[in-house]
């Protein structure tokens, strides 16, 4: 009977890891939050993809039913609530937990704020257009920015639900860009210049999430980058370490 591995999260490095796991003699379950996230995963033999948001009870029930040999948390660095829930489920059910940590950006000339509220406060003391790339979840926070409908241009995922959120909050249709990243430096520069944005707001999504390209683009376009820092430094393993560990423990003959 093949060992079961449960991978949680629809990040780009998580999708890369799925391809590595497909090479191993394991039964793989992958959990993502949305149907859109599921659509980005290439089908693999022996893999089941589940698109649903799971609370602690649901996670514990899944572990008890499928008895995974390990659980890999490949969620986004800002999905702190999900990570805490996965950790609690694994601890309670006594299952090995592996955290895939995405390295932070390399640094550069930008302003770091602690959270979305601090970003809004800063923007309210500044004048000029804003290019917002933090996703749809925190769009309500930025309605507190003065003249937000005029000043803010959004870049969000091409999901109907995300677009509806933006429209209901009063963001202008002409200021909403629905695209799937990551984006090159050149494309970021073109967008910043097209809308005349003086500020670009982003999260520290690391090199995999296109953070370095945003740093370079903001400098090239003459815009100031405002970065919402991570809540805390995570402990876990990098992509290569996780791959090596899985090969050592789950390759044929081990």
PDB file of C-alpha atoms in Angstrom:
ATOM      1  CA  UNK A   1       0.000   0.000   0.000  1.00  0.00           C
ATOM      2  CA  UNK A   2       1.424   3.369  -1.032  1.00  0.00           C
ATOM      3  CA  UNK A   3       2.070   5.975   1.669  1.00  0.00           C
ATOM      4  CA  UNK A   4      -0.218   9.005   1.584  1.00  0.00           C
ATOM      5  CA  UNK A   5       1.085  12.569   1.396  1.00  0.00           C
ATOM      6  CA  UNK A   6      -1.162  15.578   1.833  1.00  0.00           C
ATOM      7  CA  UNK A   7       0.003  18.872   0.323  1.00  0.00           C
ATOM      8  CA  UNK A   8      -1.872  22.040   1.231  1.00  0.00           C
ATOM      9  CA  UNK A   9      -1.600  25.235  -0.792  1.00  0.00           C
ATOM     10  CA  UNK A  10      -1.723  26.471  -4.369  1.00  0.00           C
ATOM     11  CA  UNK A  11       1.524  28.460  -4.537  1.00  0.00           C
ATOM     12  CA  UNK A  12       3.817  28.206  -7.556  1.00  0.00           C
ATOM     13  CA  UNK A  13       6.471  26.319  -5.586  1.00  0.00           C
ATOM     14  CA  UNK A  14       3.736  24.009  -4.303  1.00  0.00           C
ATOM     15  CA  UNK A  15       2.827  23.206  -7.907  1.00  0.00           C
ATOM     16  CA  UNK A  16       6.493  22.498  -8.645  1.00  0.00           C
ATOM     17  CA  UNK A  17       6.630  20.201  -5.651  1.00  0.00           C
ATOM     18  CA  UNK A  18       3.603  18.273  -6.951  1.00  0.00           C
ATOM     19  CA  UNK A  19       5.604  17.350 -10.066  1.00  0.00           C
ATOM     20  CA  UNK A  20       8.417  15.998  -7.870  1.00  0.00           C
ATOM     21  CA  UNK A  21       5.954  14.025  -5.757  1.00  0.00           C
ATOM     22  CA  UNK A  22       4.440  12.518  -8.906  1.00  0.00           C
ATOM     23  CA  UNK A  23       7.780  10.773  -9.481  1.00  0.00           C
ATOM     24  CA  UNK A  24       7.559   8.995  -6.119  1.00  0.00           C
ATOM     25  CA  UNK A  25       5.510   5.871  -5.264  1.00  0.00           C
ATOM     26  CA  UNK A  26       2.998   7.761  -3.106  1.00  0.00           C
ATOM     27  CA  UNK A  27      -0.694   8.575  -3.082  1.00  0.00           C
ATOM     28  CA  UNK A  28      -0.983  12.352  -3.188  1.00  0.00           C
ATOM     29  CA  UNK A  29      -3.814  14.588  -2.004  1.00  0.00           C
ATOM     30  CA  UNK A  30      -3.633  18.305  -2.772  1.00  0.00           C
ATOM     31  CA  UNK A  31      -5.828  20.909  -1.077  1.00  0.00           C
ATOM     32  CA  UNK A  32      -6.386  24.381  -2.514  1.00  0.00           C
ATOM     33  CA  UNK A  33      -8.882  27.044  -1.498  1.00  0.00           C
ATOM     34  CA  UNK A  34     -10.610  27.658  -4.835  1.00  0.00           C
ATOM     35  CA  UNK A  35     -11.580  26.056  -8.132  1.00  0.00           C
ATOM     36  CA  UNK A  36      -9.276  28.549  -9.816  1.00  0.00           C
ATOM     37  CA  UNK A  37      -6.339  27.271  -7.756  1.00  0.00           C
ATOM     38  CA  UNK A  38      -7.260  23.717  -8.705  1.00  0.00           C
ATOM     39  CA  UNK A  39      -7.339  24.640 -12.415  1.00  0.00           C
ATOM     40  CA  UNK A  40      -3.665  25.676 -12.266  1.00  0.00           C
ATOM     41  CA  UNK A  41      -2.515  22.215 -11.162  1.00  0.00           C
ATOM     42  CA  UNK A  42      -1.475  19.846 -13.941  1.00  0.00           C
ATOM     43  CA  UNK A  43      -3.076  16.384 -13.602  1.00  0.00           C
ATOM     44  CA  UNK A  44      -0.730  13.739 -12.220  1.00  0.00           C
ATOM     45  CA  UNK A  45      -1.187   9.975 -11.739  1.00  0.00           C
ATOM     46  CA  UNK A  46      -2.128   9.026  -8.204  1.00  0.00           C
ATOM     47  CA  UNK A  47      -3.170  12.574  -7.286  1.00  0.00           C
ATOM     48  CA  UNK A  48      -6.504  13.860  -5.970  1.00  0.00           C
ATOM     49  CA  UNK A  49      -7.101  17.624  -5.944  1.00  0.00           C
ATOM     50  CA  UNK A  50      -9.625  19.090  -3.494  1.00  0.00           C
ATOM     51  CA  UNK A  51     -10.858  22.674  -3.842  1.00  0.00           C
ATOM     52  CA  UNK A  52     -12.343  23.670  -0.503  1.00  0.00           C
ATOM     53  CA  UNK A  53     -11.554  25.763   2.542  1.00  0.00           C
ATOM     54  CA  UNK A  54     -11.085  23.486   5.551  1.00  0.00           C
ATOM     55  CA  UNK A  55     -11.356  24.432   9.201  1.00  0.00           C
ATOM     56  CA  UNK A  56      -9.608  22.613  12.037  1.00  0.00           C
ATOM     57  CA  UNK A  57     -12.317  19.994  12.419  1.00  0.00           C
ATOM     58  CA  UNK A  58     -12.281  19.210   8.690  1.00  0.00           C
ATOM     59  CA  UNK A  59      -8.489  18.913   8.666  1.00  0.00           C
ATOM     60  CA  UNK A  60      -8.473  16.575  11.630  1.00  0.00           C
ATOM     61  CA  UNK A  61     -11.202  14.455  10.051  1.00  0.00           C
ATOM     62  CA  UNK A  62      -9.224  14.222   6.801  1.00  0.00           C
ATOM     63  CA  UNK A  63      -6.099  13.113   8.674  1.00  0.00           C
ATOM     64  CA  UNK A  64      -7.993  10.450  10.594  1.00  0.00           C
ATOM     65  CA  UNK A  65      -9.619   9.136   7.396  1.00  0.00           C
ATOM     66  CA  UNK A  66      -6.537   9.045   5.141  1.00  0.00           C
ATOM     67  CA  UNK A  67      -3.649   8.634   7.653  1.00  0.00           C
ATOM     68  CA  UNK A  68      -1.044  10.636   5.729  1.00  0.00           C
ATOM     69  CA  UNK A  69       2.607   9.861   6.367  1.00  0.00           C
ATOM     70  CA  UNK A  70       3.256  13.607   6.335  1.00  0.00           C
ATOM     71  CA  UNK A  71       1.517  16.884   5.647  1.00  0.00           C
ATOM     72  CA  UNK A  72       3.269  19.556   3.574  1.00  0.00           C
ATOM     73  CA  UNK A  73       2.179  23.137   4.194  1.00  0.00           C
ATOM     74  CA  UNK A  74       2.885  25.004   0.944  1.00  0.00           C
ATOM     75  CA  UNK A  75       0.491  27.878   1.602  1.00  0.00           C
ATOM     76  CA  UNK A  76       1.363  31.514   0.923  1.00  0.00           C
ATOM     77  CA  UNK A  77       3.570  33.222   3.552  1.00  0.00           C
ATOM     78  CA  UNK A  78       0.678  35.591   4.380  1.00  0.00           C
ATOM     79  CA  UNK A  79      -1.838  32.779   4.949  1.00  0.00           C
ATOM     80  CA  UNK A  80      -0.910  32.742   8.635  1.00  0.00           C
ATOM     81  CA  UNK A  81      -4.311  31.576   9.891  1.00  0.00           C
ATOM     82  CA  UNK A  82      -4.276  28.554   7.583  1.00  0.00           C
ATOM     83  CA  UNK A  83      -0.726  27.651   8.608  1.00  0.00           C
ATOM     84  CA  UNK A  84      -1.612  27.850  12.305  1.00  0.00           C
ATOM     85  CA  UNK A  85      -4.649  25.624  11.716  1.00  0.00           C
ATOM     86  CA  UNK A  86      -2.640  23.024   9.778  1.00  0.00           C
ATOM     87  CA  UNK A  87       0.001  22.979  12.504  1.00  0.00           C
ATOM     88  CA  UNK A  88      -2.623  22.441  15.202  1.00  0.00           C
ATOM     89  CA  UNK A  89      -4.309  19.655  13.230  1.00  0.00           C
ATOM     90  CA  UNK A  90      -1.004  17.845  12.692  1.00  0.00           C
ATOM     91  CA  UNK A  91       0.046  18.280  16.299  1.00  0.00           C
ATOM     92  CA  UNK A  92      -3.284  17.020  17.642  1.00  0.00           C
ATOM     93  CA  UNK A  93      -3.387  14.033  15.291  1.00  0.00           C
ATOM     94  CA  UNK A  94       0.364  13.373  15.689  1.00  0.00           C
ATOM     95  CA  UNK A  95       1.255  13.575  11.998  1.00  0.00           C
ATOM     96  CA  UNK A  96       4.573  14.843  10.654  1.00  0.00           C
ATOM     97  CA  UNK A  97       4.309  18.469   9.520  1.00  0.00           C
ATOM     98  CA  UNK A  98       6.619  19.995   6.906  1.00  0.00           C
ATOM     99  CA  UNK A  99       6.539  23.728   6.225  1.00  0.00           C
ATOM    100  CA  UNK A 100       7.731  24.866   2.782  1.00  0.00           C
ATOM    101  CA  UNK A 101       9.154  28.326   3.446  1.00  0.00           C
ATOM    102  CA  UNK A 102       9.398  30.894   0.671  1.00  0.00           C
ATOM    103  CA  UNK A 103      12.522  33.085   1.025  1.00  0.00           C
ATOM    104  CA  UNK A 104      11.954  36.809   1.513  1.00  0.00           C
ATOM    105  CA  UNK A 105      12.880  39.328  -1.158  1.00  0.00           C
ATOM    106  CA  UNK A 106      16.488  40.351  -1.607  1.00  0.00           C
ATOM    107  CA  UNK A 107      15.945  43.878  -0.362  1.00  0.00           C
ATOM    108  CA  UNK A 108      16.132  47.240  -2.072  1.00  0.00           C
ATOM    109  CA  UNK A 109      15.018  50.839  -1.870  1.00  0.00           C
ATOM    110  CA  UNK A 110      11.521  50.597  -0.442  1.00  0.00           C
ATOM    111  CA  UNK A 111       9.386  51.454   2.582  1.00  0.00           C
ATOM    112  CA  UNK A 112       8.344  48.562   4.831  1.00  0.00           C
ATOM    113  CA  UNK A 113       5.177  48.804   6.927  1.00  0.00           C
ATOM    114  CA  UNK A 114       3.937  46.299   9.497  1.00  0.00           C
ATOM    115  CA  UNK A 115       0.404  45.727   8.223  1.00  0.00           C
ATOM    116  CA  UNK A 116      -2.364  46.980   5.937  1.00  0.00           C
ATOM    117  CA  UNK A 117      -3.567  49.579   8.447  1.00  0.00           C
ATOM    118  CA  UNK A 118      -0.104  51.157   8.543  1.00  0.00           C
ATOM    119  CA  UNK A 119       0.020  51.141   4.738  1.00  0.00           C
ATOM    120  CA  UNK A 120      -3.313  52.994   4.601  1.00  0.00           C
ATOM    121  CA  UNK A 121      -2.143  55.525   7.191  1.00  0.00           C
ATOM    122  CA  UNK A 122       1.028  56.207   5.203  1.00  0.00           C
ATOM    123  CA  UNK A 123      -0.856  56.622   1.921  1.00  0.00           C
ATOM    124  CA  UNK A 124      -3.184  59.114   3.575  1.00  0.00           C
ATOM    125  CA  UNK A 125      -0.152  61.321   4.205  1.00  0.00           C
ATOM    126  CA  UNK A 126       0.965  61.119   0.589  1.00  0.00           C
ATOM    127  CA  UNK A 127      -0.386  62.434  -2.685  1.00  0.00           C
ATOM    128  CA  UNK A 128      -0.445  60.684  -6.053  1.00  0.00           C
ATOM    129  CA  UNK A 129      -1.613  57.567  -7.815  1.00  0.00           C
ATOM    130  CA  UNK A 130      -1.303  54.118  -6.232  1.00  0.00           C
ATOM    131  CA  UNK A 131      -0.751  50.771  -7.963  1.00  0.00           C
ATOM    132  CA  UNK A 132      -2.097  48.134  -5.575  1.00  0.00           C
ATOM    133  CA  UNK A 133      -0.931  44.511  -5.950  1.00  0.00           C
ATOM    134  CA  UNK A 134      -1.888  42.920  -2.628  1.00  0.00           C
ATOM    135  CA  UNK A 135      -4.868  40.882  -3.875  1.00  0.00           C
ATOM    136  CA  UNK A 136      -8.616  41.132  -3.354  1.00  0.00           C
ATOM    137  CA  UNK A 137      -8.804  40.004   0.281  1.00  0.00           C
ATOM    138  CA  UNK A 138      -7.672  43.342   1.702  1.00  0.00           C
ATOM    139  CA  UNK A 139      -9.395  45.682  -0.739  1.00  0.00           C
ATOM    140  CA  UNK A 140     -11.805  46.883   1.994  1.00  0.00           C
ATOM    141  CA  UNK A 141      -8.812  48.228   3.978  1.00  0.00           C
ATOM    142  CA  UNK A 142      -7.763  50.516   1.147  1.00  0.00           C
ATOM    143  CA  UNK A 143     -11.160  52.181   0.829  1.00  0.00           C
ATOM    144  CA  UNK A 144      -9.952  54.189   3.843  1.00  0.00           C
ATOM    145  CA  UNK A 145      -7.351  55.877   1.613  1.00  0.00           C
ATOM    146  CA  UNK A 146      -8.533  59.375   0.714  1.00  0.00           C
ATOM    147  CA  UNK A 147      -9.853  59.606  -2.865  1.00  0.00           C
ATOM    148  CA  UNK A 148      -9.217  55.862  -3.195  1.00  0.00           C
ATOM    149  CA  UNK A 149     -11.485  55.436  -6.240  1.00  0.00           C
ATOM    150  CA  UNK A 150      -9.495  58.056  -8.145  1.00  0.00           C
ATOM    151  CA  UNK A 151      -6.033  57.241  -6.836  1.00  0.00           C
ATOM    152  CA  UNK A 152      -5.921  53.434  -6.750  1.00  0.00           C
ATOM    153  CA  UNK A 153      -5.381  51.069  -9.658  1.00  0.00           C
ATOM    154  CA  UNK A 154      -5.786  47.383  -8.735  1.00  0.00           C
ATOM    155  CA  UNK A 155      -4.141  44.288 -10.096  1.00  0.00           C
ATOM    156  CA  UNK A 156      -5.990  41.174  -8.979  1.00  0.00           C
ATOM    157  CA  UNK A 157      -6.446  37.585 -10.123  1.00  0.00           C
ATOM    158  CA  UNK A 158      -8.776  36.977 -13.090  1.00  0.00           C
ATOM    159  CA  UNK A 159     -11.604  35.679 -10.913  1.00  0.00           C
ATOM    160  CA  UNK A 160     -15.201  36.852 -11.149  1.00  0.00           C
ATOM    161  CA  UNK A 161     -15.471  36.819  -7.348  1.00  0.00           C
ATOM    162  CA  UNK A 162     -12.445  39.130  -6.988  1.00  0.00           C
ATOM    163  CA  UNK A 163     -13.773  41.510  -9.630  1.00  0.00           C
ATOM    164  CA  UNK A 164     -17.186  41.661  -7.932  1.00  0.00           C
ATOM    165  CA  UNK A 165     -15.560  42.496  -4.597  1.00  0.00           C
ATOM    166  CA  UNK A 166     -13.649  45.377  -6.179  1.00  0.00           C
ATOM    167  CA  UNK A 167     -16.694  46.764  -7.981  1.00  0.00           C
ATOM    168  CA  UNK A 168     -18.959  46.550  -4.919  1.00  0.00           C
ATOM    169  CA  UNK A 169     -16.367  48.471  -2.906  1.00  0.00           C
ATOM    170  CA  UNK A 170     -16.476  51.311  -5.414  1.00  0.00           C
ATOM    171  CA  UNK A 171     -13.215  50.840  -7.266  1.00  0.00           C
ATOM    172  CA  UNK A 172     -13.437  52.109 -10.840  1.00  0.00           C
ATOM    173  CA  UNK A 173     -13.756  49.485 -13.598  1.00  0.00           C
ATOM    174  CA  UNK A 174     -11.138  51.354 -15.633  1.00  0.00           C
ATOM    175  CA  UNK A 175      -8.733  50.978 -12.691  1.00  0.00           C
ATOM    176  CA  UNK A 176      -9.085  47.208 -12.298  1.00  0.00           C
ATOM    177  CA  UNK A 177      -6.589  44.883 -14.000  1.00  0.00           C
ATOM    178  CA  UNK A 178      -7.362  41.151 -13.835  1.00  0.00           C
ATOM    179  CA  UNK A 179      -4.230  39.130 -14.613  1.00  0.00           C
ATOM    180  CA  UNK A 180      -2.348  36.057 -13.431  1.00  0.00           C
ATOM    181  CA  UNK A 181       1.277  36.613 -12.396  1.00  0.00           C
ATOM    182  CA  UNK A 182       4.120  36.580 -11.719  1.00  0.00           C
ATOM    183  CA  UNK A 183       4.972  39.625 -13.837  1.00  0.00           C
ATOM    184  CA  UNK A 184       8.217  40.718 -15.456  1.00  0.00           C
ATOM    185  CA  UNK A 185       9.994  43.941 -14.582  1.00  0.00           C
ATOM    186  CA  UNK A 186       9.142  45.310 -18.036  1.00  0.00           C
ATOM    187  CA  UNK A 187       5.408  44.666 -17.686  1.00  0.00           C
ATOM    188  CA  UNK A 188       5.364  46.202 -14.202  1.00  0.00           C
ATOM    189  CA  UNK A 189       7.153  49.297 -15.506  1.00  0.00           C
ATOM    190  CA  UNK A 190       4.692  49.616 -18.390  1.00  0.00           C
ATOM    191  CA  UNK A 191       1.699  49.435 -16.036  1.00  0.00           C
ATOM    192  CA  UNK A 192       3.135  51.936 -13.564  1.00  0.00           C
ATOM    193  CA  UNK A 193       3.848  54.407 -16.361  1.00  0.00           C
ATOM    194  CA  UNK A 194       0.486  53.885 -18.085  1.00  0.00           C
ATOM    195  CA  UNK A 195      -1.413  54.875 -14.941  1.00  0.00           C
ATOM    196  CA  UNK A 196       1.111  57.431 -13.713  1.00  0.00           C
ATOM    197  CA  UNK A 197       1.364  55.685 -10.351  1.00  0.00           C
ATOM    198  CA  UNK A 198       3.694  57.321  -7.837  1.00  0.00           C
ATOM    199  CA  UNK A 199       3.403  54.411  -5.387  1.00  0.00           C
ATOM    200  CA  UNK A 200       3.290  50.649  -5.730  1.00  0.00           C
ATOM    201  CA  UNK A 201       1.959  48.626  -2.799  1.00  0.00           C
ATOM    202  CA  UNK A 202       2.836  44.954  -2.483  1.00  0.00           C
ATOM    203  CA  UNK A 203       3.555  42.122  -0.072  1.00  0.00           C
ATOM    204  CA  UNK A 204       6.962  40.552   0.452  1.00  0.00           C
ATOM    205  CA  UNK A 205       6.071  37.552  -1.688  1.00  0.00           C
ATOM    206  CA  UNK A 206       9.682  36.542  -2.267  1.00  0.00           C
ATOM    207  CA  UNK A 207      11.527  35.942  -5.524  1.00  0.00           C
ATOM    208  CA  UNK A 208       9.084  33.213  -6.577  1.00  0.00           C
ATOM    209  CA  UNK A 209       6.203  35.668  -6.264  1.00  0.00           C
ATOM    210  CA  UNK A 210       7.869  38.312  -8.429  1.00  0.00           C
ATOM    211  CA  UNK A 211       8.965  40.587  -5.573  1.00  0.00           C
ATOM    212  CA  UNK A 212      12.377  41.421  -7.025  1.00  0.00           C
ATOM    213  CA  UNK A 213      10.797  42.416 -10.347  1.00  0.00           C
ATOM    214  CA  UNK A 214       8.527  44.845  -8.484  1.00  0.00           C
ATOM    215  CA  UNK A 215      11.494  46.397  -6.672  1.00  0.00           C
ATOM    216  CA  UNK A 216      13.308  46.900  -9.970  1.00  0.00           C
ATOM    217  CA  UNK A 217      10.200  48.136 -11.781  1.00  0.00           C
ATOM    218  CA  UNK A 218       9.316  50.724  -9.150  1.00  0.00           C
ATOM    219  CA  UNK A 219      12.852  52.137  -9.324  1.00  0.00           C
ATOM    220  CA  UNK A 220      12.800  52.187 -13.131  1.00  0.00           C
ATOM    221  CA  UNK A 221       9.382  53.888 -13.262  1.00  0.00           C
ATOM    222  CA  UNK A 222      10.222  56.460 -10.611  1.00  0.00           C
ATOM    223  CA  UNK A 223       7.615  55.075  -8.187  1.00  0.00           C
ATOM    224  CA  UNK A 224       8.084  54.429  -4.476  1.00  0.00           C
ATOM    225  CA  UNK A 225       7.521  50.830  -3.388  1.00  0.00           C
ATOM    226  CA  UNK A 226       5.593  50.259  -0.148  1.00  0.00           C
ATOM    227  CA  UNK A 227       6.000  46.718   1.187  1.00  0.00           C
ATOM    228  CA  UNK A 228       3.738  45.108   3.758  1.00  0.00           C
ATOM    229  CA  UNK A 229       6.108  42.996   5.827  1.00  0.00           C
ATOM    230  CA  UNK A 230       5.473  39.455   6.962  1.00  0.00           C
ATOM    231  CA  UNK A 231       3.964  38.951  10.392  1.00  0.00           C
ATOM    232  CA  UNK A 232       6.959  36.929  11.536  1.00  0.00           C
ATOM    233  CA  UNK A 233       9.951  35.023  10.285  1.00  0.00           C
ATOM    234  CA  UNK A 234       8.868  31.480   9.554  1.00  0.00           C
ATOM    235  CA  UNK A 235      10.629  28.288  10.489  1.00  0.00           C
ATOM    236  CA  UNK A 236      10.641  25.434   8.030  1.00  0.00           C
ATOM    237  CA  UNK A 237      12.570  24.197   5.018  1.00  0.00           C
ATOM    238  CA  UNK A 238      13.262  25.552   1.559  1.00  0.00           C
ATOM    239  CA  UNK A 239      12.123  23.917  -1.660  1.00  0.00           C
ATOM    240  CA  UNK A 240      15.313  21.913  -2.274  1.00  0.00           C
ATOM    241  CA  UNK A 241      15.413  20.681   1.314  1.00  0.00           C
ATOM    242  CA  UNK A 242      11.821  19.451   1.106  1.00  0.00           C
ATOM    243  CA  UNK A 243      12.491  17.655  -2.190  1.00  0.00           C
ATOM    244  CA  UNK A 244      15.601  15.951  -0.768  1.00  0.00           C
ATOM    245  CA  UNK A 245      13.712  14.891   2.344  1.00  0.00           C
ATOM    246  CA  UNK A 246      10.832  13.395   0.331  1.00  0.00           C
ATOM    247  CA  UNK A 247      13.216  11.482  -1.947  1.00  0.00           C
ATOM    248  CA  UNK A 248      15.076  10.086   1.049  1.00  0.00           C
ATOM    249  CA  UNK A 249      11.930   8.920   2.828  1.00  0.00           C
ATOM    250  CA  UNK A 250       9.553   7.977   0.027  1.00  0.00           C
ATOM    251  CA  UNK A 251      11.619   6.857  -2.962  1.00  0.00           C
ATOM    252  CA  UNK A 252      11.189   3.251  -4.075  1.00  0.00           C
ATOM    253  CA  UNK A 253      13.053   0.838  -1.823  1.00  0.00           C
ATOM    254  CA  UNK A 254      13.124   3.150   1.217  1.00  0.00           C
TER     255      UNK A 254
END
